[in-house]
């Protein structure tokens, strides 16, 4: 199993959340063989999405020439996308948010109704891709602090995710 970890902490290897993520990966490895690749988002050169939607009109190629094209290739080649980050002001750190915004080329402009909501069709073959989010927050009764991040990832991976919460 190929796992791509996007470490959103600006602390990189010193991140407490990455420490938790490594323990999670160790547990997964004890159950099945895996190949994990960790990308420290803070080390990547990723420009903000300009909202031009050129990627939707030209077949999925972004107008920016930066590290994001390689990240998109790694995402598509993975079986699991694991996003690990500390909670900053009820959301993810800015560089990770920039990366998530730039996943747009994997989706299409067309939409379809699924249940009571609308979802963008996928442009890339990501049906196999599963999503895991590990987010550190030290506040008691803090499950509501993750709502904005969970909603964003549900839009990107509407059918390929499982949300696990710790009991309060």
Short mmCIF file of C-alpha atoms in Angstrom, two decimals:
data_model
loop_
_atom_site.label_atom_id
_atom_site.label_comp_id
_atom_site.label_asym_id
_atom_site.label_seq_id
_atom_site.Cartn_x
_atom_site.Cartn_y
_atom_site.Cartn_z
CA UNK A 1 0.00 0.00 0.00
CA UNK A 2 1.37 3.40 -1.00
CA UNK A 3 0.71 6.22 1.46
CA UNK A 4 1.46 9.86 0.75
CA UNK A 5 1.68 11.97 3.90
CA UNK A 6 1.26 15.72 3.51
CA UNK A 7 2.77 17.15 6.68
CA UNK A 8 1.22 20.60 7.01
CA UNK A 9 3.12 21.60 10.13
CA UNK A 10 5.68 24.38 9.68
CA UNK A 11 7.76 22.54 12.32
CA UNK A 12 8.42 19.74 9.80
CA UNK A 13 10.13 16.81 11.59
CA UNK A 14 9.69 18.46 15.01
CA UNK A 15 5.91 18.48 14.66
CA UNK A 16 3.91 16.88 17.47
CA UNK A 17 1.23 15.98 14.92
CA UNK A 18 3.81 14.25 12.74
CA UNK A 19 4.88 12.26 15.81
CA UNK A 20 1.28 11.02 16.12
CA UNK A 21 1.21 10.34 12.37
CA UNK A 22 4.36 8.22 12.57
CA UNK A 23 2.75 6.14 15.34
CA UNK A 24 -0.34 5.71 13.13
CA UNK A 25 1.85 4.58 10.22
CA UNK A 26 3.72 2.15 12.47
CA UNK A 27 0.39 0.62 13.49
CA UNK A 28 -0.68 0.33 9.86
CA UNK A 29 2.66 -1.27 8.94
CA UNK A 30 2.13 -3.92 11.60
CA UNK A 31 -1.07 -4.98 9.82
CA UNK A 32 0.05 -4.80 6.18
CA UNK A 33 3.15 -3.86 4.19
CA UNK A 34 3.23 -0.20 3.26
CA UNK A 35 5.38 2.36 1.54
CA UNK A 36 5.03 5.82 3.08
CA UNK A 37 6.37 9.04 1.59
CA UNK A 38 6.26 12.19 3.74
CA UNK A 39 6.17 15.60 2.06
CA UNK A 40 6.75 18.61 4.29
CA UNK A 41 4.46 21.20 2.74
CA UNK A 42 6.55 24.04 4.21
CA UNK A 43 9.47 22.92 2.01
CA UNK A 44 7.48 23.03 -1.23
CA UNK A 45 7.20 25.98 -3.58
CA UNK A 46 3.46 26.19 -4.27
CA UNK A 47 1.87 29.38 -5.51
CA UNK A 48 -1.70 30.24 -4.49
CA UNK A 49 -4.54 29.30 -6.83
CA UNK A 50 -5.39 32.32 -8.96
CA UNK A 51 -8.98 31.17 -9.53
CA UNK A 52 -8.61 31.40 -13.31
CA UNK A 53 -10.03 27.86 -13.87
CA UNK A 54 -7.64 27.33 -16.79
CA UNK A 55 -7.10 23.81 -15.41
CA UNK A 56 -10.78 23.08 -16.02
CA UNK A 57 -10.67 24.39 -19.59
CA UNK A 58 -7.37 22.87 -20.75
CA UNK A 59 -7.54 19.29 -19.49
CA UNK A 60 -6.18 19.69 -15.97
CA UNK A 61 -2.94 21.66 -16.36
CA UNK A 62 -2.41 24.57 -13.99
CA UNK A 63 -0.94 27.82 -15.29
CA UNK A 64 1.53 27.96 -12.37
CA UNK A 65 4.89 26.22 -12.83
CA UNK A 66 5.87 25.12 -9.36
CA UNK A 67 6.06 21.97 -7.20
CA UNK A 68 2.33 21.27 -7.37
CA UNK A 69 2.44 19.25 -10.60
CA UNK A 70 4.71 16.73 -8.85
CA UNK A 71 2.44 16.67 -5.79
CA UNK A 72 -0.59 15.90 -7.99
CA UNK A 73 1.31 13.01 -9.59
CA UNK A 74 2.22 11.63 -6.17
CA UNK A 75 -1.40 11.93 -4.97
CA UNK A 76 -2.69 10.00 -7.99
CA UNK A 77 -0.01 7.29 -7.58
CA UNK A 78 -0.97 6.73 -3.92
CA UNK A 79 -3.52 4.42 -2.36
CA UNK A 80 -3.94 6.63 0.71
CA UNK A 81 -3.55 10.38 1.12
CA UNK A 82 -2.84 11.16 4.77
CA UNK A 83 -2.94 14.84 5.69
CA UNK A 84 -1.32 15.65 9.02
CA UNK A 85 -1.35 19.12 10.57
CA UNK A 86 -1.85 21.11 13.76
CA UNK A 87 -5.05 23.09 14.14
CA UNK A 88 -4.40 26.80 13.55
CA UNK A 89 -7.27 29.22 14.22
CA UNK A 90 -9.90 26.52 13.59
CA UNK A 91 -8.25 25.48 10.34
CA UNK A 92 -5.09 24.26 8.70
CA UNK A 93 -1.80 26.18 8.37
CA UNK A 94 -1.70 28.50 5.34
CA UNK A 95 0.79 26.55 3.17
CA UNK A 96 -1.35 23.40 3.46
CA UNK A 97 -4.50 25.37 2.59
CA UNK A 98 -2.69 26.68 -0.50
CA UNK A 99 -1.79 23.12 -1.52
CA UNK A 100 -5.38 21.90 -0.99
CA UNK A 101 -6.72 24.77 -3.14
CA UNK A 102 -4.38 23.66 -5.92
CA UNK A 103 -5.88 20.12 -6.04
CA UNK A 104 -8.52 21.66 -8.33
CA UNK A 105 -6.98 20.17 -11.53
CA UNK A 106 -8.00 16.70 -10.29
CA UNK A 107 -11.66 17.74 -10.52
CA UNK A 108 -13.81 18.65 -13.50
CA UNK A 109 -16.12 21.61 -14.02
CA UNK A 110 -19.10 19.28 -14.44
CA UNK A 111 -21.16 18.39 -11.42
CA UNK A 112 -23.75 15.81 -10.45
CA UNK A 113 -26.24 15.47 -7.67
CA UNK A 114 -25.37 12.85 -5.07
CA UNK A 115 -28.07 12.55 -2.44
CA UNK A 116 -28.90 16.06 -1.28
CA UNK A 117 -25.69 17.70 -2.45
CA UNK A 118 -23.77 18.42 -5.63
CA UNK A 119 -20.23 17.20 -6.27
CA UNK A 120 -17.70 17.94 -8.97
CA UNK A 121 -16.85 15.00 -11.17
CA UNK A 122 -13.33 13.68 -10.92
CA UNK A 123 -10.99 14.34 -13.84
CA UNK A 124 -8.29 12.02 -12.56
CA UNK A 125 -8.54 8.37 -11.64
CA UNK A 126 -8.84 8.81 -7.88
CA UNK A 127 -11.60 6.28 -7.16
CA UNK A 128 -9.00 4.03 -5.50
CA UNK A 129 -7.62 6.83 -3.32
CA UNK A 130 -8.57 6.82 0.34
CA UNK A 131 -8.22 9.81 2.63
CA UNK A 132 -7.09 10.09 6.25
CA UNK A 133 -6.78 13.30 8.27
CA UNK A 134 -4.76 13.56 11.48
CA UNK A 135 -5.10 16.93 13.13
CA UNK A 136 -3.71 17.85 16.51
CA UNK A 137 -5.63 20.06 18.90
CA UNK A 138 -5.16 20.07 22.65
CA UNK A 139 -8.41 21.64 23.77
CA UNK A 140 -11.06 19.65 25.66
CA UNK A 141 -14.42 19.27 23.89
CA UNK A 142 -12.78 20.39 20.67
CA UNK A 143 -14.49 18.21 18.04
CA UNK A 144 -16.27 21.27 16.61
CA UNK A 145 -12.87 22.92 15.96
CA UNK A 146 -12.32 20.52 13.07
CA UNK A 147 -15.61 21.12 11.24
CA UNK A 148 -14.26 23.55 8.62
CA UNK A 149 -11.32 21.28 7.73
CA UNK A 150 -13.49 18.15 7.60
CA UNK A 151 -15.98 19.88 5.29
CA UNK A 152 -13.20 20.96 2.91
CA UNK A 153 -11.82 17.42 2.65
CA UNK A 154 -15.30 15.94 2.24
CA UNK A 155 -15.73 18.12 -0.84
CA UNK A 156 -12.43 16.89 -2.31
CA UNK A 157 -12.96 13.24 -1.40
CA UNK A 158 -16.74 12.84 -1.13
CA UNK A 159 -16.90 9.05 -1.18
CA UNK A 160 -13.41 8.00 -0.16
CA UNK A 161 -13.06 9.07 3.43
CA UNK A 162 -13.82 7.94 6.93
CA UNK A 163 -14.05 10.37 9.79
CA UNK A 164 -12.88 9.10 13.16
CA UNK A 165 -13.26 11.20 16.25
CA UNK A 166 -11.96 10.58 19.74
CA UNK A 167 -14.47 10.37 22.56
CA UNK A 168 -14.64 13.54 24.63
#
